[in-house]
Amino acid sequence: MPFNTKLTRALGIKVPIVQGGMQWVGYAELASAVSNAGGLGILTALTQPTPEDLRKEIRKCKTMTKKPFGVNITLLPSMNAPDYGAYAQVAIDEGIRIVETAGNSPGPVIKQLKAVGTIILHKCTTIRHAQSAINLGVDFLSIDGFECAGHVGETDITNFILLSRARQSLKVPFIASGGFADGQGLAAALSLGAEGINMGTRFMCTIEAPIHQNIKEEIVRAQETDTELVLRRWKNTSRLYKNKVTEAAVKIEKESKTGKFEEVAPYVSGKRGREVFINGDPDYGVWTAGQVIGLIHDIPSCDELVKRIEREAEETLNKASALIVPASKL
Ligand code: FMN
């Protein structure tokens, strides 16, 4: 039976599963496959070198799916910040109705998008940030627990607490992000009050994810202990796949007398991280992955994966409700 949540209704999707924006992974191939499977696929704006390239990618994605898909705009601290407004304008001009925002000071971009009625899913790792985003008028929060891949924030609160805090205190619907890979997880998220889930690492390990096969096989081999937190010293903590490069970066982070970011910068270079996905060498640079990596044991198509999660979630919720029996049957 189909799911019917605030998320599925607002986005016009069948299954309450969002594929989170992923730098160097969120191309049309993956986003269209997730949307065709009944979830929400998302293109990552900043994976495209310019706003015009994003326009081309959106047009390409439209040829690959007739279903809704979204665009992620991530605002990160940077010396030479990209022109976020121009990326957002391209999304608007191309008729994108759903945008996932993440990062610092999203106010101006959210204002620009809301002015034309775009549905905004905003990612946050604390309830305080969620409340600020609500004041900006976002439609859904995407609550990112400490288990998640990428920017985990600085408070280290896992989803078991964070989701219930969201349920208790937020006036806007939310989805659960970080640590989800199966239908049992979706059922748990719905039970905690979420309207759906967001997955990153799990979607990297699908047939359609446009990354090297070796990296997908590395994900299948990896365990939940194989991620590492980097850049905590600079309050920009990222959960990355633990490899030779993250180990070297963390060593410098711990031992540096100066605490200058320049010392660690070459190790965490985004360019080398991108190369990992192209050349398939997991030790070539840093790449993002969540603790959920320990729950991933195969490389299915997006369609197979989404159908499986849907089926497992339904079975799990049915099994759970069968645990409640009339007192007369005990
Ligand atoms: N989130 C963003 O908002 N912007 C990004 O550019 C971004 N890049 C990511 C790249 C990779 C390879 C991965 C795995 C995740 C990335 N994320 C990014 C986070 C995901 O959108 C999602 O929130 C996260 O993966 C959820 O945790 P999970 O991996 O446990 O499912």
Coordinates of C-alpha atoms and ligand atoms in Angstrom, one line a residue:
M1 CA 0.0 0.0 0.0
P2 CA 1.4 3.5 -0.8
F3 CA 2.6 5.8 1.9
N4 CA 0.7 9.0 2.4
T5 CA 2.7 11.6 4.4
K6 CA 3.0 15.4 4.4
L7 CA 6.1 14.9 2.4
T8 CA 4.7 12.7 -0.3
R9 CA 1.7 15.0 -0.7
A10 CA 3.6 18.2 -0.8
L11 CA 6.3 17.0 -3.2
G12 CA 4.0 14.8 -5.4
I13 CA 6.2 11.7 -4.8
K14 CA 5.2 8.1 -4.1
V15 CA 7.7 7.0 -1.5
P16 CA 8.8 9.3 1.4
I17 CA 12.5 9.1 0.5
V18 CA 14.7 12.0 -0.5
Q19 CA 18.1 11.6 -2.1
G20 CA 20.2 14.3 -0.4
G21 CA 22.4 16.6 -2.4
M22 CA 25.8 15.1 -2.8
Q23 CA 28.9 17.0 -4.1
W24 CA 30.4 15.2 -7.2
V25 CA 27.6 12.5 -7.0
G26 CA 24.3 14.3 -7.4
Y27 CA 24.2 14.4 -11.3
A28 CA 21.2 13.8 -13.5
E29 CA 21.9 10.0 -13.7
L30 CA 21.3 9.5 -10.0
A31 CA 18.6 12.2 -9.4
S32 CA 16.5 10.9 -12.3
A33 CA 16.8 7.3 -11.2
V34 CA 15.6 8.1 -7.7
S35 CA 12.7 10.2 -9.0
N36 CA 11.7 7.4 -11.4
A37 CA 11.8 5.0 -8.5
G38 CA 9.2 7.1 -6.7
G39 CA 11.4 9.1 -4.3
L40 CA 12.8 12.6 -4.8
G41 CA 16.1 12.9 -6.7
I42 CA 18.2 16.0 -6.1
L43 CA 20.8 17.6 -8.4
T44 CA 23.7 19.2 -6.5
A45 CA 24.0 22.8 -7.8
L46 CA 27.7 23.4 -6.8
T47 CA 28.8 20.1 -8.5
Q48 CA 28.2 22.2 -11.7
P49 CA 31.0 24.7 -12.3
T50 CA 28.7 27.6 -13.3
P51 CA 25.0 28.4 -13.1
E52 CA 24.7 27.8 -16.8
D53 CA 26.1 24.3 -16.3
L54 CA 23.4 23.7 -13.7
R55 CA 20.8 24.8 -16.3
K56 CA 22.2 22.1 -18.7
E57 CA 22.1 19.5 -16.0
I58 CA 18.5 20.4 -15.1
R59 CA 17.5 20.1 -18.8
K60 CA 19.3 16.8 -19.1
C61 CA 17.5 15.5 -16.0
K62 CA 14.2 16.5 -17.5
T63 CA 14.9 14.3 -20.5
M64 CA 15.5 11.4 -18.1
T65 CA 12.4 11.7 -15.8
K66 CA 9.0 13.1 -16.0
K67 CA 8.7 12.9 -12.2
P68 CA 9.5 15.8 -9.8
F69 CA 13.2 16.3 -8.8
G70 CA 14.9 19.0 -6.8
V71 CA 18.1 21.0 -6.6
N72 CA 20.5 21.3 -3.6
I73 CA 22.1 24.6 -2.8
T74 CA 24.8 24.3 -0.1
L75 CA 26.1 27.6 1.4
L76 CA 29.5 26.9 2.9
P77 CA 32.1 29.2 4.5
S78 CA 34.4 30.2 1.6
M79 CA 36.8 33.0 0.7
N80 CA 35.5 33.1 -2.8
A81 CA 31.8 32.2 -2.3
P82 CA 30.0 31.1 -5.5
D83 CA 27.1 33.2 -6.8
Y84 CA 24.4 31.3 -4.9
G85 CA 21.8 33.7 -6.1
A86 CA 22.6 33.0 -9.7
Y87 CA 22.3 29.2 -9.1
A88 CA 19.0 29.7 -7.3
Q89 CA 17.8 31.9 -10.3
V90 CA 18.6 29.1 -12.7
A91 CA 16.6 26.7 -10.7
I92 CA 13.6 29.1 -10.6
D93 CA 13.9 29.9 -14.4
E94 CA 14.0 26.2 -15.2
G95 CA 10.8 25.5 -13.2
I96 CA 12.3 23.6 -10.3
R97 CA 9.6 23.5 -7.6
I98 CA 11.7 21.9 -4.8
V99 CA 15.0 23.1 -3.4
E100 CA 17.1 21.6 -0.6
T101 CA 19.1 24.2 1.2
A102 CA 22.0 23.6 3.6
G103 CA 24.7 25.5 5.3
N104 CA 25.3 29.0 6.7
S105 CA 23.2 32.2 6.3
P106 CA 20.7 30.8 3.9
G107 CA 18.3 33.8 4.4
P108 CA 18.8 35.6 1.1
V109 CA 18.6 32.4 -1.1
I110 CA 15.5 31.2 0.8
K111 CA 13.9 34.6 0.4
Q112 CA 14.6 34.5 -3.4
L113 CA 13.2 31.0 -3.7
K114 CA 10.1 31.5 -1.5
A115 CA 9.2 34.7 -3.5
V116 CA 8.2 32.3 -6.3
G117 CA 6.6 29.7 -4.1
T118 CA 9.5 27.1 -4.2
I119 CA 9.1 24.3 -1.6
I120 CA 12.2 24.5 0.6
L121 CA 13.6 21.5 2.5
H122 CA 16.3 23.0 4.8
K123 CA 19.0 20.8 6.4
C124 CA 20.1 21.4 10.0
T125 CA 21.9 19.6 12.8
T126 CA 20.4 21.5 15.7
I127 CA 17.0 22.5 16.9
R128 CA 18.2 26.1 17.3
H129 CA 19.1 26.2 13.6
A130 CA 15.8 24.5 12.7
Q131 CA 13.9 27.3 14.5
S132 CA 15.9 30.0 12.6
A133 CA 15.0 28.3 9.3
I134 CA 11.4 28.2 10.3
N135 CA 11.5 31.9 10.8
L136 CA 12.8 32.2 7.2
G137 CA 9.7 30.4 6.0
V138 CA 11.0 26.9 5.0
D139 CA 8.5 24.2 4.3
F140 CA 10.3 21.1 5.7
L141 CA 13.3 20.6 7.9
S142 CA 15.7 17.9 7.1
I143 CA 17.1 16.9 10.6
D144 CA 20.6 15.7 10.2
G145 CA 21.7 13.5 13.1
F146 CA 25.4 13.1 14.2
E147 CA 25.5 9.8 12.3
C148 CA 25.2 11.6 9.0
A149 CA 27.7 12.0 6.2
G150 CA 29.3 15.4 5.7
H151 CA 28.7 18.4 7.9
V152 CA 27.6 17.0 11.2
G153 CA 27.7 20.3 13.2
E154 CA 29.4 20.7 16.5
T155 CA 26.8 19.4 19.0
D156 CA 27.1 15.6 18.3
I157 CA 23.4 14.7 19.0
T158 CA 22.3 11.5 17.3
N159 CA 18.9 11.1 15.6
F160 CA 17.3 9.2 18.5
I161 CA 17.3 12.4 20.5
L162 CA 17.2 15.0 17.7
L163 CA 14.1 13.6 15.9
S164 CA 12.1 13.5 19.1
R165 CA 13.3 17.0 20.0
A166 CA 12.1 18.0 16.5
R167 CA 8.7 16.3 17.1
Q168 CA 8.3 18.0 20.5
S169 CA 9.3 21.5 19.5
L170 CA 9.1 22.3 15.8
K171 CA 5.9 23.6 14.2
V172 CA 7.0 22.7 10.7
P173 CA 7.1 19.1 9.3
F174 CA 10.5 17.4 9.2
I175 CA 12.2 14.5 7.6
A176 CA 15.0 12.4 9.2
S177 CA 18.4 12.4 7.7
G178 CA 21.6 10.5 8.6
G179 CA 21.8 6.8 9.3
F180 CA 19.1 5.5 7.0
A181 CA 19.5 2.6 4.6
D182 CA 16.5 0.3 4.9
G183 CA 12.8 0.1 5.6
Q184 CA 13.3 -0.6 9.2
G185 CA 14.9 2.8 9.4
L186 CA 12.1 4.4 7.5
A187 CA 9.5 2.8 9.9
A188 CA 11.5 4.1 12.9
A189 CA 11.7 7.6 11.5
L190 CA 8.0 7.7 10.8
S191 CA 7.4 6.4 14.4
L192 CA 9.5 9.2 15.8
G193 CA 7.3 11.8 14.0
A194 CA 9.2 12.3 10.7
E195 CA 7.4 12.6 7.4
G196 CA 10.0 10.6 5.5
I197 CA 13.8 10.1 5.3
N198 CA 16.7 11.6 3.5
M199 CA 19.6 9.3 2.4
G200 CA 23.0 10.1 1.0
T201 CA 25.6 7.3 1.5
R202 CA 23.0 4.6 0.6
F203 CA 22.3 6.2 -2.7
M204 CA 26.0 6.4 -3.5
C205 CA 26.1 2.7 -3.6
T206 CA 23.5 2.1 -6.4
I207 CA 24.0 1.1 -10.0
E208 CA 23.0 4.6 -11.2
A209 CA 25.3 6.6 -8.9
P210 CA 27.9 8.0 -11.3
I211 CA 31.0 7.1 -9.3
H212 CA 33.7 4.5 -9.9
Q213 CA 32.7 0.8 -9.2
N214 CA 35.7 0.4 -6.8
I215 CA 34.2 3.0 -4.5
K216 CA 30.9 1.3 -4.4
E217 CA 32.7 -2.0 -3.6
E218 CA 34.7 -0.2 -0.9
I219 CA 31.4 1.0 0.7
V220 CA 30.0 -2.6 0.7
R221 CA 33.2 -3.8 2.5
A222 CA 33.2 -1.0 5.0
Q223 CA 31.9 -1.1 8.6
E224 CA 30.1 1.5 10.7
T225 CA 33.5 2.2 12.4
D226 CA 35.1 3.3 9.1
T227 CA 34.3 7.0 9.2
E228 CA 36.3 9.8 10.7
L229 CA 35.5 13.3 12.0
V230 CA 37.8 16.0 10.4
L231 CA 38.1 19.8 10.9
R232 CA 36.6 19.9 14.4
R233 CA 39.4 22.3 15.4
W234 CA 38.0 24.8 13.0
K235 CA 34.4 24.2 14.0
N236 CA 33.6 22.8 10.5
T237 CA 33.4 19.2 11.5
S238 CA 32.9 16.8 8.6
R239 CA 32.2 13.0 8.7
L240 CA 34.4 11.5 6.0
Y241 CA 35.4 7.9 4.9
K242 CA 38.3 7.0 7.1
N243 CA 41.4 6.5 4.9
K244 CA 45.1 7.4 4.8
V245 CA 44.3 11.0 4.0
T246 CA 41.8 11.6 6.8
E247 CA 44.3 9.9 9.2
A248 CA 47.0 12.3 8.1
A249 CA 44.7 15.3 8.3
V250 CA 43.5 14.4 11.8
K251 CA 47.2 13.9 13.0
I252 CA 48.0 17.5 11.8
E253 CA 44.8 18.8 13.3
K254 CA 45.8 17.3 16.7
E255 CA 49.5 18.1 16.6
S256 CA 49.7 21.5 14.8
K257 CA 51.1 24.2 17.1
T258 CA 49.9 27.1 14.9
G259 CA 46.3 25.8 14.3
K260 CA 46.5 27.3 10.8
F261 CA 43.9 25.8 8.5
E262 CA 46.5 26.1 5.6
E263 CA 48.4 23.2 7.1
V264 CA 45.5 20.8 6.7
A265 CA 43.9 22.3 3.6
P266 CA 45.9 20.2 1.0
Y267 CA 44.6 17.0 2.7
V268 CA 40.9 18.0 2.6
S269 CA 41.0 19.4 -1.0
G270 CA 37.7 18.9 -2.8
K271 CA 39.5 18.4 -6.1
R272 CA 41.3 15.3 -4.8
G273 CA 38.0 14.1 -3.4
R274 CA 36.3 14.4 -6.8
E275 CA 39.2 12.4 -8.3
V276 CA 38.4 9.5 -5.9
F277 CA 35.0 9.0 -7.6
I278 CA 36.6 9.1 -11.1
N279 CA 39.7 7.0 -10.6
G280 CA 38.3 4.6 -8.0
D281 CA 41.2 4.9 -5.6
P282 CA 39.7 5.2 -2.1
D283 CA 42.9 6.6 -0.6
Y284 CA 43.5 9.3 -3.3
G285 CA 41.7 12.0 -1.3
V286 CA 38.9 12.6 1.2
W287 CA 35.4 11.6 0.4
T288 CA 32.2 11.9 2.4
A289 CA 30.4 8.9 4.0
G290 CA 28.1 8.3 7.0
Q291 CA 28.1 5.7 9.7
V292 CA 25.3 4.0 7.8
I293 CA 28.1 2.7 5.6
G294 CA 28.1 -0.4 8.0
L295 CA 24.5 -1.2 6.9
I296 CA 25.2 -1.3 3.2
H297 CA 25.9 -4.7 1.8
D298 CA 24.9 -4.5 -1.9
I299 CA 24.8 -2.4 -5.1
P300 CA 21.1 -2.4 -6.2
S301 CA 19.4 -0.2 -8.8
C302 CA 17.6 2.8 -7.3
D303 CA 14.3 1.2 -8.3
E304 CA 15.2 -2.1 -6.5
L305 CA 16.4 -0.1 -3.4
V306 CA 13.4 2.2 -3.1
K307 CA 10.9 -0.7 -3.6
R308 CA 12.8 -2.8 -1.0
I309 CA 12.7 0.0 1.5
E310 CA 9.0 0.6 0.9
R311 CA 8.2 -3.1 1.4
E312 CA 10.4 -3.5 4.5
A313 CA 8.9 -0.4 6.1
E314 CA 5.4 -1.7 5.5
E315 CA 6.2 -5.1 6.9
T316 CA 7.9 -3.5 9.9
L317 CA 5.0 -1.2 10.7
N318 CA 2.6 -4.1 10.3
K319 CA 4.7 -6.4 12.6
A320 CA 4.9 -3.6 15.2
S321 CA 1.1 -3.1 15.2
A322 CA 0.6 -6.8 15.5
L323 CA 2.4 -6.6 18.9
I324 CA -0.6 -4.9 20.3
V325 CA -3.3 -7.4 21.0
P326 CA -6.6 -7.1 23.0
A327 CA -6.1 -8.1 26.7
S328 CA -8.6 -10.9 26.1
K329 CA -6.2 -12.6 23.7
L330 CA -3.2 -12.7 26.1
Ligands
FMN1 N1 24.8 17.6 1.8 C1 24.7 18.8 1.3 O1 23.8 19.6 1.8 N2 25.5 19.3 0.3 C2 26.5 18.6 -0.2 O2 27.2 19.0 -1.1 C3 26.7 17.2 0.2 N3 27.6 16.4 -0.3 C4 27.6 15.1 0.1 C5 28.5 14.2 -0.6 C6 28.5 12.9 -0.3 C7 29.4 11.9 -1.1 C8 27.6 12.4 0.7 C9 27.6 10.9 1.1 C10 26.8 13.2 1.4 C11 26.8 14.6 1.1 N4 25.9 15.5 1.7 C12 25.8 16.8 1.3 C13 25.0 15.0 2.8 C14 23.7 14.3 2.2 O3 22.9 15.1 1.5 C15 22.9 13.7 3.4 O4 22.4 14.8 4.2 C16 23.7 12.7 4.2 O5 24.4 11.9 3.4 C17 22.7 11.9 5.1 O6 23.4 11.0 5.8 P1 23.6 9.4 5.4 O7 24.8 9.5 4.5 O8 23.8 8.7 6.6 O9 22.4 9.0 4.6

